[in-house]
PDB file of C-alpha atoms in Angstrom:
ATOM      1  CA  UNK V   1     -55.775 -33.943  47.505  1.00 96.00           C
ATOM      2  CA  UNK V   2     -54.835 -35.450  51.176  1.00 98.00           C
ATOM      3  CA  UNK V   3     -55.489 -37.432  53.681  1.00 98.00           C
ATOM      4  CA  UNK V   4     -55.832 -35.328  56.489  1.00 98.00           C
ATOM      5  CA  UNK V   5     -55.910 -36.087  60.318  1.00 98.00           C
ATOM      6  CA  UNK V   6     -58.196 -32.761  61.771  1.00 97.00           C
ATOM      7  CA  UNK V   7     -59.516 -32.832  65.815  1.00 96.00           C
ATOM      8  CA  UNK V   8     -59.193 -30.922  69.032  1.00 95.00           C
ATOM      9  CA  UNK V   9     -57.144 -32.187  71.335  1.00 95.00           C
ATOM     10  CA  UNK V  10     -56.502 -30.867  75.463  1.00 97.00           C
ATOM     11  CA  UNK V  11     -52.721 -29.730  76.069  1.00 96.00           C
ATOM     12  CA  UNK V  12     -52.022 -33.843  77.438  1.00 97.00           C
ATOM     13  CA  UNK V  13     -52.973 -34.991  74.066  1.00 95.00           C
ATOM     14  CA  UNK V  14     -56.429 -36.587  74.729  1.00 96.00           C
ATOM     15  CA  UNK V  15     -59.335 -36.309  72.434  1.00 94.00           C
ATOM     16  CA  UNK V  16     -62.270 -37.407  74.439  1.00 93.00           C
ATOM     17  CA  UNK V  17     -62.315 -38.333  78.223  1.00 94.00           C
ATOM     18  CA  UNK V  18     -62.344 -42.051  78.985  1.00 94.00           C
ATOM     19  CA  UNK V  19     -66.139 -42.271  78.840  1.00 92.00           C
ATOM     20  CA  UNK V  20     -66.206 -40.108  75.320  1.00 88.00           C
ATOM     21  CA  UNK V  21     -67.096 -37.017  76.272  1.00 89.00           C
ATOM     22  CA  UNK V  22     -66.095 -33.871  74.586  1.00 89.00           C
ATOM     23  CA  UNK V  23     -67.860 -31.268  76.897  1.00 89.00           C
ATOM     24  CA  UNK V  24     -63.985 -30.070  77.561  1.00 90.00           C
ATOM     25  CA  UNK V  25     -63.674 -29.064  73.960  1.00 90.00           C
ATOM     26  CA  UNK V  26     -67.635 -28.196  73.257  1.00 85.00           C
ATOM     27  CA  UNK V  27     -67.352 -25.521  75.990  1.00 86.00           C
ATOM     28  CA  UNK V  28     -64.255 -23.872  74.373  1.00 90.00           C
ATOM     29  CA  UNK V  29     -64.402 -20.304  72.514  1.00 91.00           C
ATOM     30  CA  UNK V  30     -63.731 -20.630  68.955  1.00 91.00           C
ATOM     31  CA  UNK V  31     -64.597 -18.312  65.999  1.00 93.00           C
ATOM     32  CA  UNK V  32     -65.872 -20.870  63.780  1.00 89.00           C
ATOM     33  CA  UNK V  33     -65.019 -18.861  60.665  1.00 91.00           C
ATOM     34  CA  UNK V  34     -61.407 -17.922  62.117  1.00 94.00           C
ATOM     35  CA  UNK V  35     -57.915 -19.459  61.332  1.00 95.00           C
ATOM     36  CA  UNK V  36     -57.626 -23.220  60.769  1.00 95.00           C
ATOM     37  CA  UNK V  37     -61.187 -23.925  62.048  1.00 92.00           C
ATOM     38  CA  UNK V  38     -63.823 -26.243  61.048  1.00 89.00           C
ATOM     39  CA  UNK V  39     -66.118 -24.606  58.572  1.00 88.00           C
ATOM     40  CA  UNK V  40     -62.999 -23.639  56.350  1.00 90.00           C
ATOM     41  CA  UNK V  41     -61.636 -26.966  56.799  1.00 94.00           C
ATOM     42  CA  UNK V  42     -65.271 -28.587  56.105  1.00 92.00           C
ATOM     43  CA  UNK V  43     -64.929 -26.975  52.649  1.00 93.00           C
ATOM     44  CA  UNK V  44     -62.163 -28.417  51.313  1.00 95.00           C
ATOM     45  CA  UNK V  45     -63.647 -32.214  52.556  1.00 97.00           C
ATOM     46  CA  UNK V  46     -64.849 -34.634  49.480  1.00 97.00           C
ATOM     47  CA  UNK V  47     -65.446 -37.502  51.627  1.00 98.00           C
ATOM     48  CA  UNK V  48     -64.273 -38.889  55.134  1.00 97.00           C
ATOM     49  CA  UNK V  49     -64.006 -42.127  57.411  1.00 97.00           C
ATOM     50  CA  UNK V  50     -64.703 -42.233  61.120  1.00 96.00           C
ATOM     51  CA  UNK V  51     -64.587 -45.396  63.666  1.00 93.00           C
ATOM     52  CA  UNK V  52     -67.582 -46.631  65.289  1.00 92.00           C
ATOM     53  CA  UNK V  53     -67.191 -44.373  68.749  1.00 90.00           C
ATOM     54  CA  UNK V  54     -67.171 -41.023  66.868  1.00 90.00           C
ATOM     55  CA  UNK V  55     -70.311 -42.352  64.308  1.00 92.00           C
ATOM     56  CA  UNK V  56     -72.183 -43.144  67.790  1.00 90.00           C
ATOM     57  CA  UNK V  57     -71.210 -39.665  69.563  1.00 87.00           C
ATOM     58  CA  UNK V  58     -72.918 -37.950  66.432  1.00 89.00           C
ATOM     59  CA  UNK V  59     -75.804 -40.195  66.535  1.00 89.00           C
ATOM     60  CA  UNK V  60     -76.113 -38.978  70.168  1.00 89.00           C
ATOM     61  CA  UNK V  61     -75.283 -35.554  69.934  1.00 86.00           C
ATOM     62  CA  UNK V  62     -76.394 -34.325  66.392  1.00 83.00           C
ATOM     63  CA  UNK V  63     -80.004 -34.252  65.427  1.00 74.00           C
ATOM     64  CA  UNK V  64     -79.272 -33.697  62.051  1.00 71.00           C
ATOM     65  CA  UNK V  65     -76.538 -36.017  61.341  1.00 65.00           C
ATOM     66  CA  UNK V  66     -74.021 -35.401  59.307  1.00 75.00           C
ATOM     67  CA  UNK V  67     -75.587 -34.605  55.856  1.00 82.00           C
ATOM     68  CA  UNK V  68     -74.669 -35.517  52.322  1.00 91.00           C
ATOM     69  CA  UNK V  69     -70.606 -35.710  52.667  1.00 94.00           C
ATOM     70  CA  UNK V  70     -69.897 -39.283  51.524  1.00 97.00           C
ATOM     71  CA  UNK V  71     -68.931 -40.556  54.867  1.00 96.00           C
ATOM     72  CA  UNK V  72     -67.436 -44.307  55.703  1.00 97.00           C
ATOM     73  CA  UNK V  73     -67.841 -45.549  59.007  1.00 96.00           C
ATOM     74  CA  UNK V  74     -65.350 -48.747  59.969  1.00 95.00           C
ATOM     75  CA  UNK V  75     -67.288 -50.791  62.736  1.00 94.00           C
ATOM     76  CA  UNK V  76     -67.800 -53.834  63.700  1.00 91.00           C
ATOM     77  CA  UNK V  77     -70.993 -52.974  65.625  1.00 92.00           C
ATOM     78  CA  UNK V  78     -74.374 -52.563  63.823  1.00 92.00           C
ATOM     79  CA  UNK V  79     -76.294 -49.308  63.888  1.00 92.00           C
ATOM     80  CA  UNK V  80     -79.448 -47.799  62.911  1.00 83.00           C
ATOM     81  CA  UNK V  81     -79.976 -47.053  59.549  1.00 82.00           C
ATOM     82  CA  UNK V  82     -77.841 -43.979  58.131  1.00 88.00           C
ATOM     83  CA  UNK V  83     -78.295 -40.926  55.707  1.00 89.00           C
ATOM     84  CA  UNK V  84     -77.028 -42.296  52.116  1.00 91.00           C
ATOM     85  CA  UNK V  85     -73.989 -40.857  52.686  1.00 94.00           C
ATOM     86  CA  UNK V  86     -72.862 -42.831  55.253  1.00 94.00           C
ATOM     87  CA  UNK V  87     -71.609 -46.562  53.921  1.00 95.00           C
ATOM     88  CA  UNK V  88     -70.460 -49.099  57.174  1.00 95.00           C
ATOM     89  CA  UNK V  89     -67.725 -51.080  56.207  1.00 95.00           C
ATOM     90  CA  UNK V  90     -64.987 -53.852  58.179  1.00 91.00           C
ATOM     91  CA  UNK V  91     -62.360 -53.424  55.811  1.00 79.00           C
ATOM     92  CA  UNK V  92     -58.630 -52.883  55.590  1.00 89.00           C
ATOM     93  CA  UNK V  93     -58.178 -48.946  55.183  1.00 96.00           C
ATOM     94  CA  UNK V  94     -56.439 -49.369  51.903  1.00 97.00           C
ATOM     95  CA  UNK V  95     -59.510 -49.942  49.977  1.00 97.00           C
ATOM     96  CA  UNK V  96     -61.594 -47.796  51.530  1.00 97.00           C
ATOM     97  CA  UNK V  97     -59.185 -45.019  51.295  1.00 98.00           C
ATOM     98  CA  UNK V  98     -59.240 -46.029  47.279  1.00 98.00           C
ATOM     99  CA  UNK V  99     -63.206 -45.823  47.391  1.00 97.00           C
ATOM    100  CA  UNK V 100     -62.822 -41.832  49.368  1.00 98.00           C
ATOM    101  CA  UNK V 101     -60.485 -40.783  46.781  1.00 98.00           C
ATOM    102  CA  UNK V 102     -62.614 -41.708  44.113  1.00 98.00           C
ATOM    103  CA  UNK V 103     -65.512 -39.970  45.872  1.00 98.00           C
ATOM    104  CA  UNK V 104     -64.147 -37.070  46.940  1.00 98.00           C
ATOM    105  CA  UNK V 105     -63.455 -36.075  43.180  1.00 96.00           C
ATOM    106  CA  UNK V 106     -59.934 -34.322  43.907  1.00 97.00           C
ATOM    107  CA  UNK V 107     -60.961 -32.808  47.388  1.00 98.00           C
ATOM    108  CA  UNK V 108     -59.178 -33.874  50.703  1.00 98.00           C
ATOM    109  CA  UNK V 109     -60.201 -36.600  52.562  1.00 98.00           C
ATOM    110  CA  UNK V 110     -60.465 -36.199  56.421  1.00 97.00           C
ATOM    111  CA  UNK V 111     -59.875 -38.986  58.951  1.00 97.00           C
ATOM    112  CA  UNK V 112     -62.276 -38.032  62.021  1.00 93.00           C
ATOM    113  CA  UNK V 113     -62.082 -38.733  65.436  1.00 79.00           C
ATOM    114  CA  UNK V 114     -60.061 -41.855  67.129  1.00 74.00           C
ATOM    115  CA  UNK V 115     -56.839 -41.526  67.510  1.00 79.00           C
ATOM    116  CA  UNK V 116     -56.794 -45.799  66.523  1.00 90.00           C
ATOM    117  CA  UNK V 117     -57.783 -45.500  63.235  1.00 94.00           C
ATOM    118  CA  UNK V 118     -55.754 -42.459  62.053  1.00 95.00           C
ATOM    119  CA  UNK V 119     -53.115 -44.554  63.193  1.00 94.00           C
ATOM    120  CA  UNK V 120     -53.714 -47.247  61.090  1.00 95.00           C
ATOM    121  CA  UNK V 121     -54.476 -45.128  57.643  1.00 97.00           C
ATOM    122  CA  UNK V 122     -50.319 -43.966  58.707  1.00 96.00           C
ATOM    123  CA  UNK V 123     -49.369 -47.816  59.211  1.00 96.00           C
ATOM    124  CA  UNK V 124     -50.790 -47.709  55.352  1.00 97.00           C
ATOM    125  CA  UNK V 125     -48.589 -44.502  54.567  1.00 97.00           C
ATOM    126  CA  UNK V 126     -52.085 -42.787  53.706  1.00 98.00           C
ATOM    127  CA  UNK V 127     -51.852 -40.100  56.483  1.00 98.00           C
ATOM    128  CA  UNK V 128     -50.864 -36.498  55.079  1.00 98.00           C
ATOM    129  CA  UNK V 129     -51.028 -33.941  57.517  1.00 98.00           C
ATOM    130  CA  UNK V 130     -52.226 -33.434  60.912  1.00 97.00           C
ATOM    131  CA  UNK V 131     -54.329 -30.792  62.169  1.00 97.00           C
ATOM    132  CA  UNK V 132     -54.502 -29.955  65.746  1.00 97.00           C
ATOM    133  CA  UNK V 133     -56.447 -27.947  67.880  1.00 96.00           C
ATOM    134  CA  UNK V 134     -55.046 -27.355  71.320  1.00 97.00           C
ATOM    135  CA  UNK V 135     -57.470 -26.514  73.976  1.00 96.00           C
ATOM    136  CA  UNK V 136     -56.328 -24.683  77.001  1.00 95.00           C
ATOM    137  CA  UNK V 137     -57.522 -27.880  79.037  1.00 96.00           C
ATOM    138  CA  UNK V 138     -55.850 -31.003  80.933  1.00 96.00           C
ATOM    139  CA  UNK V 139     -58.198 -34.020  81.791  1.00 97.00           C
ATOM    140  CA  UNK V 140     -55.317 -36.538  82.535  1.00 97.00           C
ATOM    141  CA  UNK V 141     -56.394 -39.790  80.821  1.00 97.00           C
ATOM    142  CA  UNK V 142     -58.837 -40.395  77.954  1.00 95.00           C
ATOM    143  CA  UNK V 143     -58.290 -41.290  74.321  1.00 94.00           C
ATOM    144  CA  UNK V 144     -55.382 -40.456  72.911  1.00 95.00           C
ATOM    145  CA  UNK V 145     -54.490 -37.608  70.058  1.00 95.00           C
ATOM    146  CA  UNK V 146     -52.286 -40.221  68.762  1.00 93.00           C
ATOM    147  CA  UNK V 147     -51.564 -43.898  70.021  1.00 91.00           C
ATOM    148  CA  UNK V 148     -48.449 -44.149  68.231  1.00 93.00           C
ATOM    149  CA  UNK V 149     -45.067 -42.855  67.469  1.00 95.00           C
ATOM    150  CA  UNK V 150     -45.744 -40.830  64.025  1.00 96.00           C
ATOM    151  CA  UNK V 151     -43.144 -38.469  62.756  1.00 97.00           C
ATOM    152  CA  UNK V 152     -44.544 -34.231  61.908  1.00 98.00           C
ATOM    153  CA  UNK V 153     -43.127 -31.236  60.664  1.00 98.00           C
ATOM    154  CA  UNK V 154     -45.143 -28.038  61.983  1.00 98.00           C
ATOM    155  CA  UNK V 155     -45.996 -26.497  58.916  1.00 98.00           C
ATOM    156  CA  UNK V 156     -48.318 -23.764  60.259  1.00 98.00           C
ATOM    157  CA  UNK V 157     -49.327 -22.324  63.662  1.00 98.00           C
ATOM    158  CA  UNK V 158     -52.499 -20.143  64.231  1.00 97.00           C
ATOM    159  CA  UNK V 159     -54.637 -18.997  67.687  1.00 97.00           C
ATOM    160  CA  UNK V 160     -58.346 -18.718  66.536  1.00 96.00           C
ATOM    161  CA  UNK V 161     -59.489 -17.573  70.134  1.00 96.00           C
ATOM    162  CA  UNK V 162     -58.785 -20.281  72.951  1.00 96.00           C
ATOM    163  CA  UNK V 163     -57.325 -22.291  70.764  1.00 96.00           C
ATOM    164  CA  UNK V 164     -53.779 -22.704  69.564  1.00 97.00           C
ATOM    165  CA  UNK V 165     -54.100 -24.339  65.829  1.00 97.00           C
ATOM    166  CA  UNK V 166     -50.977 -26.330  64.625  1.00 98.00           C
ATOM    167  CA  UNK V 167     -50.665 -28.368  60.691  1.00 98.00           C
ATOM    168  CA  UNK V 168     -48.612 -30.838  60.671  1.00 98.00           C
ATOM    169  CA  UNK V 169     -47.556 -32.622  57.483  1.00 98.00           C
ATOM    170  CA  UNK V 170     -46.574 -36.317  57.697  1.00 98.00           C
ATOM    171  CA  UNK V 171     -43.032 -36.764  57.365  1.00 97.00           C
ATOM    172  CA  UNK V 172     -42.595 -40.154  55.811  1.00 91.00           C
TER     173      UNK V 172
END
C-alpha cells in the first residue's frame, strides 16, 4: 500500500489555472488505457482524500459523481449532500490517513487534486510517490503542482500520447 500523489500538471508546474479550470488538460490526447494513466491507476485505489476546490470541480463537472470509492473530502465549506462514499471532515491528515488505510483494505490510497493538501499529508511523512502527468501546455500562473520544496527520485518515465508520465517516489 501507498500514499500516492497522481494529477496532470502543464510543463510550469500548474494544475489548474487561477480560476480552476482544467480545460488545458481536458483537451489533451491521452489513451486512457495506455502507460501510467488513470483507469490503471484507478484500479489499484482503495480509498482517497481531496480538498474542497477539487470536491466542487466534480460537483460541477461530473454528473455522476464519483461513485462508491470511499472518498474523504477536507473542507471547511459545507456542500450538498454526497454519495455514501464521500465522508467531509476538518481534521489533521494523520487521522484521516489512519481511517483511508483502514478502508482501502491493503490498496493505495490517492491524494487528489491541490497541490496544498498533498503538501501537508508530506509535512506528516505520509506522501509515497508522485505521479505526474506533463501536458505539452504553459498557462503561466495557477495552482501549483507542488507548493513546497519536497525531495523525488524518478522512478519511471512513460509518454502515453501527449503526455510525458513521470513516478516519483518520496525520498524521505
Amino acid at each position: 500500500m501507498a500514499t500516492i500523489y497522481y494529477t496532470g500538471c502543464t510543463l510550469d508546474g500548474f494544475i489548474a489555472t487561477d480560476d480552476h479550470s482544467l480545460d488545458w488538460l481536458t483537451s489533451r490526447d491521452i489513451d486512457q488505457e495506455g502507460p501510467m494513466s488513470y483507469g490503471g491507476f484507478r484500479e489499484r485505489l482503495g480509498a482517497c482524500v481531496m480538498g474542497a476546490t477539487t470536491w466542487q470541480w466534480i460537483l460541477d463537472h461530473d454528473d455522476d459523481p464519483w461513485g462508491p470509492l470511499p472518498t474523504w473530502v477536507l473542507t471547511h465549506r459545507t456542500f450538498p449532500e454526497a454519495p455514501a462514499s464521500v465522508r467531509f471532515d476538518r481534521d489533521d491528515v494523520r487521522r484521516v490517513h489512519a481511517e483511508m488505510t483502514e478502508a482501502a483494505d491493503g490498496k493505495d490510497l490517492w491524494v487528489v487534486g491541490g497541490g496544498e493538501l498533498v503538501g501537508q499529508f508530506h509535512d506528516a511523512g505520509l506522501l509515497d510517490e508522485v505521479w505526474l502527468q506533463y501536458a505539452p501546455v504553459t498557462i503561466g500562473s495557477g495552482a501549483p503542482v507542488l507548493p513546497r520544496h519536497v525531495e523525488l527520485r524518478l522512478e519511471e518515465v512513460a509518454r502515453n500520447r501527449d503526455f510525458m508520465c513521470g513516478r516519483y517516489s518520496v525520498v524521505r
